[in-house]
Amino acid sequence: MLALGLALGAALAWGTADFLGGLTTRGLPVLTVLVASQGIGLLTLGIVVAAGGGGEAPATANVLYGMLAGVALAVGLGALYQGMAVGVMSVVSPISAAGAAIPIAFDLVRGDHPSLVQGAGVAAALAGVMLVSRGLPGAAGEGGSTAAGAGLGLLAAAGFGTFFVAIDSAAGSGVVWATLSQRAGVVTVVVLALAVVRPSLGVPGRLVVPLLSIGALDLTATMLFAAGTQEGLTSLVSVVASLYPAATIALAFLLLGERLHHVQQAGAVAVLAGAALIAGG
């Protein structure tokens, strides 16, 4: 029961962080949101490691995999936040969950074969993406058009899926070191992008708390997930944690009044069910 509770907490924290990320990006450049929110996690973990909480120093290969995971996560989060800023959160968020299929493709390339359950999950996720991506009734371009932000949702899925593969290789150095190197990768990429794009870094006072909350929630979710895998079956924890878009969808429904038509609702459910099957398989 403890593992289940930790996984549920991780899903709620991730889903809430994503909602705040998309909402905040409607008022700030996405790079500003990323550097502020992810920098908080990097600073916190840096203090933990400096205090001796990270254990032995990791192997160079593990650090590099962690940095790669950070680059992928930067792409995933950037695309997700921007997609939810320009489109419908209840569409973009579940599409991003389809990234769970990428580790399956990676295993196939290595010669491994997914279980029948995972295969069914991939099929459900792909079908769900097609359904949830359809334009909203009454919207411009209705009738099979692609919903706003859906393309960015797919880019987010690609980033998250690559993150899953890379962070698995980085985890041999322990959760703290893997997370620290991953956060360092995110912040490095975002800072480089800031140097090129040079957006305004000014943050209105009303958005300071949301930015801090995104970083705190994201770091909390990561730690809850890691603790859950130590307390119970990784498959069970992964299934529950993979349902994080449900929290984003619920918040968008309650606070923004977002509504999906029946076909999109079925698509969102299919994507979430597919992600759960992939994780549990």
Short mmCIF file of C-alpha atoms in Angstrom, two decimals:
data_model
loop_
_atom_site.label_atom_id
_atom_site.label_comp_id
_atom_site.label_asym_id
_atom_site.label_seq_id
_atom_site.Cartn_x
_atom_site.Cartn_y
_atom_site.Cartn_z
CA MET A 1 0.00 0.00 0.00
CA LEU A 2 2.88 2.39 0.75
CA ALA A 3 4.34 1.92 -2.74
CA LEU A 4 0.92 2.56 -4.28
CA GLY A 5 0.51 5.74 -2.23
CA LEU A 6 3.96 7.00 -3.23
CA ALA A 7 3.25 6.31 -6.90
CA LEU A 8 -0.10 8.11 -6.69
CA GLY A 9 1.62 11.07 -5.05
CA ALA A 10 4.18 11.14 -7.88
CA ALA A 11 1.43 11.09 -10.51
CA LEU A 12 -0.45 13.93 -8.81
CA ALA A 13 2.72 16.00 -8.40
CA TRP A 14 3.83 15.50 -12.01
CA GLY A 15 0.37 16.21 -13.39
CA THR A 16 0.03 19.37 -11.30
CA ALA A 17 3.53 20.54 -12.29
CA ASP A 18 2.66 20.05 -15.97
CA PHE A 19 -0.58 22.01 -15.58
CA LEU A 20 1.26 24.89 -13.93
CA GLY A 21 4.00 24.69 -16.56
CA GLY A 22 1.56 25.01 -19.42
CA LEU A 23 -0.40 27.76 -17.69
CA THR A 24 2.72 29.76 -16.79
CA THR A 25 4.05 29.46 -20.35
CA ARG A 26 0.99 31.40 -21.49
CA GLY A 27 2.50 34.42 -19.76
CA LEU A 28 6.25 33.76 -20.01
CA PRO A 29 8.67 32.39 -22.64
CA VAL A 30 8.99 28.64 -22.26
CA LEU A 31 12.78 28.91 -21.77
CA THR A 32 12.26 31.23 -18.81
CA VAL A 33 9.83 28.74 -17.25
CA LEU A 34 12.26 25.86 -17.78
CA VAL A 35 15.38 27.54 -16.43
CA ALA A 36 13.57 28.74 -13.32
CA SER A 37 11.71 25.52 -12.52
CA GLN A 38 14.52 23.10 -13.33
CA GLY A 39 17.16 25.30 -11.73
CA ILE A 40 15.39 24.88 -8.40
CA GLY A 41 15.80 21.11 -8.58
CA LEU A 42 19.44 21.41 -9.61
CA LEU A 43 20.23 23.73 -6.72
CA THR A 44 18.44 21.51 -4.20
CA LEU A 45 20.16 18.33 -5.35
CA GLY A 46 23.51 20.10 -5.50
CA ILE A 47 23.14 21.00 -1.83
CA VAL A 48 22.22 17.38 -0.98
CA VAL A 49 25.26 16.00 -2.79
CA ALA A 50 27.56 18.63 -1.27
CA ALA A 51 26.33 17.54 2.15
CA GLY A 52 27.33 13.95 1.37
CA GLY A 53 23.83 12.69 0.62
CA GLY A 54 24.65 11.30 -2.79
CA GLY A 55 26.96 8.47 -1.79
CA GLU A 56 29.96 7.52 -3.90
CA ALA A 57 30.78 9.54 -7.00
CA PRO A 58 29.26 8.03 -10.17
CA ALA A 59 31.06 6.56 -13.16
CA THR A 60 31.62 8.95 -16.05
CA ALA A 61 29.35 6.90 -18.32
CA ASN A 62 26.48 7.20 -15.87
CA VAL A 63 26.92 10.97 -15.68
CA LEU A 64 26.89 11.23 -19.48
CA TYR A 65 23.72 9.15 -19.69
CA GLY A 66 22.20 11.41 -17.05
CA MET A 67 23.13 14.49 -19.07
CA LEU A 68 21.61 12.91 -22.19
CA ALA A 69 18.45 12.25 -20.21
CA GLY A 70 18.44 15.93 -19.26
CA VAL A 71 18.72 17.04 -22.88
CA ALA A 72 15.80 14.78 -23.81
CA LEU A 73 13.77 16.03 -20.85
CA ALA A 74 14.44 19.65 -21.84
CA VAL A 75 12.98 18.93 -25.27
CA GLY A 76 10.06 17.02 -23.77
CA LEU A 77 9.13 19.61 -21.16
CA GLY A 78 9.67 22.53 -23.53
CA ALA A 79 7.39 20.99 -26.14
CA LEU A 80 4.80 19.99 -23.52
CA TYR A 81 4.62 23.41 -21.88
CA GLN A 82 4.52 25.24 -25.22
CA GLY A 83 1.94 22.82 -26.58
CA MET A 84 -0.32 23.34 -23.57
CA ALA A 85 0.18 27.10 -23.84
CA VAL A 86 -1.05 27.27 -27.45
CA GLY A 87 -3.44 24.32 -27.44
CA VAL A 88 -5.80 22.35 -25.23
CA MET A 89 -4.09 20.88 -22.18
CA SER A 90 -6.48 17.91 -22.12
CA VAL A 91 -5.27 17.02 -25.63
CA VAL A 92 -1.55 17.70 -25.38
CA SER A 93 -0.95 16.08 -21.98
CA PRO A 94 -2.24 12.56 -22.81
CA ILE A 95 -0.41 12.60 -26.14
CA SER A 96 2.85 13.18 -24.28
CA ALA A 97 2.22 10.00 -22.26
CA ALA A 98 2.64 7.97 -25.47
CA GLY A 99 6.39 8.40 -24.99
CA ALA A 100 6.20 5.23 -22.90
CA ALA A 101 6.25 3.35 -26.21
CA ILE A 102 9.76 4.51 -27.12
CA PRO A 103 11.61 2.25 -24.62
CA ILE A 104 9.71 -0.65 -26.22
CA ALA A 105 11.05 0.35 -29.65
CA PHE A 106 14.53 0.64 -28.14
CA ASP A 107 14.26 -2.90 -26.76
CA LEU A 108 13.21 -4.17 -30.20
CA VAL A 109 16.30 -2.61 -31.76
CA ARG A 110 18.45 -4.40 -29.15
CA GLY A 111 16.81 -7.71 -29.98
CA ASP A 112 14.45 -7.89 -27.00
CA HIS A 113 10.76 -8.52 -27.49
CA PRO A 114 7.91 -6.83 -25.64
CA SER A 115 5.24 -8.89 -23.91
CA LEU A 116 1.77 -9.23 -25.40
CA VAL A 117 0.51 -6.80 -22.75
CA GLN A 118 3.08 -4.20 -23.79
CA GLY A 119 2.27 -4.74 -27.46
CA ALA A 120 -1.39 -4.12 -26.71
CA GLY A 121 -0.38 -1.01 -24.77
CA VAL A 122 1.56 0.39 -27.73
CA ALA A 123 -1.40 -0.23 -30.05
CA ALA A 124 -3.81 1.43 -27.61
CA ALA A 125 -1.52 4.42 -27.12
CA LEU A 126 -1.05 4.99 -30.86
CA ALA A 127 -4.76 4.67 -31.55
CA GLY A 128 -5.48 7.03 -28.69
CA VAL A 129 -3.07 9.64 -30.04
CA MET A 130 -4.88 9.60 -33.37
CA LEU A 131 -8.27 10.08 -31.70
CA VAL A 132 -7.33 12.72 -29.13
CA SER A 133 -5.46 14.75 -31.78
CA ARG A 134 -8.63 15.43 -33.78
CA GLY A 135 -9.82 19.02 -33.87
CA LEU A 136 -12.53 20.12 -31.45
CA PRO A 137 -16.11 20.35 -32.77
CA GLY A 138 -16.96 23.83 -33.87
CA ALA A 139 -13.29 24.82 -34.05
CA ALA A 140 -11.60 26.14 -37.16
CA GLY A 141 -10.55 23.32 -39.42
CA GLU A 142 -12.98 20.83 -37.85
CA GLY A 143 -13.47 17.50 -39.59
CA GLY A 144 -10.34 15.49 -39.12
CA SER A 145 -7.97 18.41 -38.63
CA THR A 146 -5.20 18.22 -36.05
CA ALA A 147 -5.97 19.82 -32.69
CA ALA A 148 -3.78 22.77 -31.72
CA GLY A 149 -0.67 21.68 -29.86
CA ALA A 150 -0.95 18.02 -30.90
CA GLY A 151 2.32 18.14 -32.85
CA LEU A 152 4.13 19.57 -29.85
CA GLY A 153 2.55 16.81 -27.76
CA LEU A 154 4.16 14.23 -30.06
CA LEU A 155 7.52 16.01 -29.76
CA ALA A 156 7.09 15.92 -25.98
CA ALA A 157 6.39 12.19 -26.18
CA ALA A 158 9.61 11.68 -28.15
CA GLY A 159 11.58 13.65 -25.58
CA PHE A 160 10.07 11.81 -22.62
CA GLY A 161 10.56 8.41 -24.24
CA THR A 162 14.24 9.14 -24.88
CA PHE A 163 14.52 10.37 -21.30
CA PHE A 164 13.18 7.02 -20.01
CA VAL A 165 15.83 5.11 -21.94
CA ALA A 166 18.73 7.35 -20.92
CA ILE A 167 17.81 7.71 -17.25
CA ASP A 168 17.60 3.93 -16.92
CA SER A 169 21.26 3.73 -17.96
CA ALA A 170 22.17 6.57 -15.60
CA ALA A 171 20.46 5.00 -12.59
CA GLY A 172 23.38 2.68 -11.89
CA SER A 173 24.98 5.55 -9.97
CA GLY A 174 22.01 5.89 -7.63
CA VAL A 175 18.88 8.01 -7.69
CA VAL A 176 20.42 11.23 -6.37
CA TRP A 177 23.38 11.29 -8.75
CA ALA A 178 21.25 10.26 -11.73
CA THR A 179 18.71 12.98 -10.98
CA LEU A 180 21.44 15.57 -10.39
CA SER A 181 23.17 14.84 -13.72
CA GLN A 182 19.80 14.86 -15.48
CA ARG A 183 18.89 18.23 -13.99
CA ALA A 184 22.33 19.56 -14.97
CA GLY A 185 21.66 18.44 -18.54
CA VAL A 186 18.31 20.25 -18.63
CA VAL A 187 19.69 23.50 -17.24
CA THR A 188 22.75 23.42 -19.52
CA VAL A 189 20.64 23.04 -22.66
CA VAL A 190 18.17 25.71 -21.57
CA VAL A 191 20.94 28.19 -20.67
CA LEU A 192 22.56 27.67 -24.08
CA ALA A 193 19.19 28.21 -25.75
CA LEU A 194 18.67 31.37 -23.70
CA ALA A 195 22.03 32.70 -24.90
CA VAL A 196 20.91 32.24 -28.51
CA VAL A 197 17.26 33.31 -28.30
CA ARG A 198 17.69 35.95 -25.57
CA PRO A 199 14.06 36.21 -24.48
CA SER A 200 12.95 38.54 -21.72
CA LEU A 201 13.82 37.03 -18.33
CA GLY A 202 11.63 39.38 -16.37
CA VAL A 203 9.09 37.53 -14.23
CA PRO A 204 5.92 39.28 -13.00
CA GLY A 205 5.41 38.95 -9.27
CA ARG A 206 2.22 36.94 -9.76
CA LEU A 207 4.15 34.18 -11.57
CA VAL A 208 6.95 33.72 -9.04
CA VAL A 209 4.98 31.29 -6.87
CA PRO A 210 3.85 29.13 -9.84
CA LEU A 211 7.46 28.92 -11.08
CA LEU A 212 8.73 27.85 -7.67
CA SER A 213 5.86 25.38 -7.39
CA ILE A 214 6.68 23.73 -10.71
CA GLY A 215 10.26 23.05 -9.63
CA ALA A 216 9.24 21.83 -6.17
CA LEU A 217 6.49 19.56 -7.50
CA ASP A 218 8.69 18.08 -10.22
CA LEU A 219 11.48 17.28 -7.78
CA THR A 220 8.99 15.88 -5.25
CA ALA A 221 7.45 13.63 -7.89
CA THR A 222 10.84 12.26 -8.90
CA MET A 223 11.73 11.44 -5.30
CA LEU A 224 8.32 9.88 -4.59
CA PHE A 225 8.64 7.70 -7.68
CA ALA A 226 12.13 6.57 -6.69
CA ALA A 227 10.97 5.82 -3.14
CA GLY A 228 8.01 3.88 -4.49
CA THR A 229 10.22 1.60 -6.57
CA GLN A 230 12.18 0.81 -3.42
CA GLU A 231 9.05 -0.06 -1.44
CA GLY A 232 7.20 -2.17 -4.02
CA LEU A 233 7.16 -3.59 -7.52
CA THR A 234 8.58 -1.20 -10.09
CA SER A 235 5.91 -2.33 -12.56
CA LEU A 236 3.08 -1.36 -10.20
CA VAL A 237 4.65 1.98 -9.33
CA SER A 238 5.28 2.74 -13.01
CA VAL A 239 1.67 1.96 -13.96
CA VAL A 240 0.23 4.34 -11.37
CA ALA A 241 2.81 7.09 -11.99
CA SER A 242 2.21 6.91 -15.77
CA LEU A 243 -1.32 8.19 -15.19
CA TYR A 244 -0.01 11.70 -14.40
CA PRO A 245 -1.91 13.31 -17.34
CA ALA A 246 -5.15 12.50 -15.52
CA ALA A 247 -4.26 15.15 -12.92
CA THR A 248 -3.51 17.69 -15.67
CA ILE A 249 -6.79 16.93 -17.42
CA ALA A 250 -8.76 17.21 -14.16
CA LEU A 251 -7.20 20.58 -13.31
CA ALA A 252 -7.81 21.88 -16.85
CA PHE A 253 -11.45 20.77 -16.55
CA LEU A 254 -11.99 22.29 -13.10
CA LEU A 255 -9.99 25.53 -13.43
CA LEU A 256 -10.04 26.30 -17.16
CA GLY A 257 -13.33 24.72 -18.18
CA GLU A 258 -11.72 22.63 -20.95
CA ARG A 259 -14.05 20.14 -22.61
CA LEU A 260 -13.28 17.34 -25.07
CA HIS A 261 -15.76 15.77 -27.45
CA HIS A 262 -16.53 12.06 -27.07
CA VAL A 263 -13.99 10.86 -29.62
CA GLN A 264 -11.21 12.83 -27.94
CA GLN A 265 -12.28 11.58 -24.52
CA ALA A 266 -12.00 8.01 -25.78
CA GLY A 267 -8.59 8.82 -27.24
CA ALA A 268 -7.31 10.27 -23.96
CA VAL A 269 -8.47 7.18 -22.07
CA ALA A 270 -6.82 4.92 -24.67
CA VAL A 271 -3.48 6.73 -24.40
CA LEU A 272 -3.50 6.54 -20.61
CA ALA A 273 -4.52 2.88 -20.65
CA GLY A 274 -1.80 2.15 -23.21
CA ALA A 275 0.84 3.85 -21.10
CA ALA A 276 -0.28 1.85 -18.08
CA LEU A 277 -0.16 -1.43 -20.02
CA ILE A 278 3.33 -0.64 -21.34
CA ALA A 279 4.59 0.17 -17.85
CA GLY A 280 2.93 -2.86 -16.28
CA GLY A 281 3.92 -5.32 -18.98
#
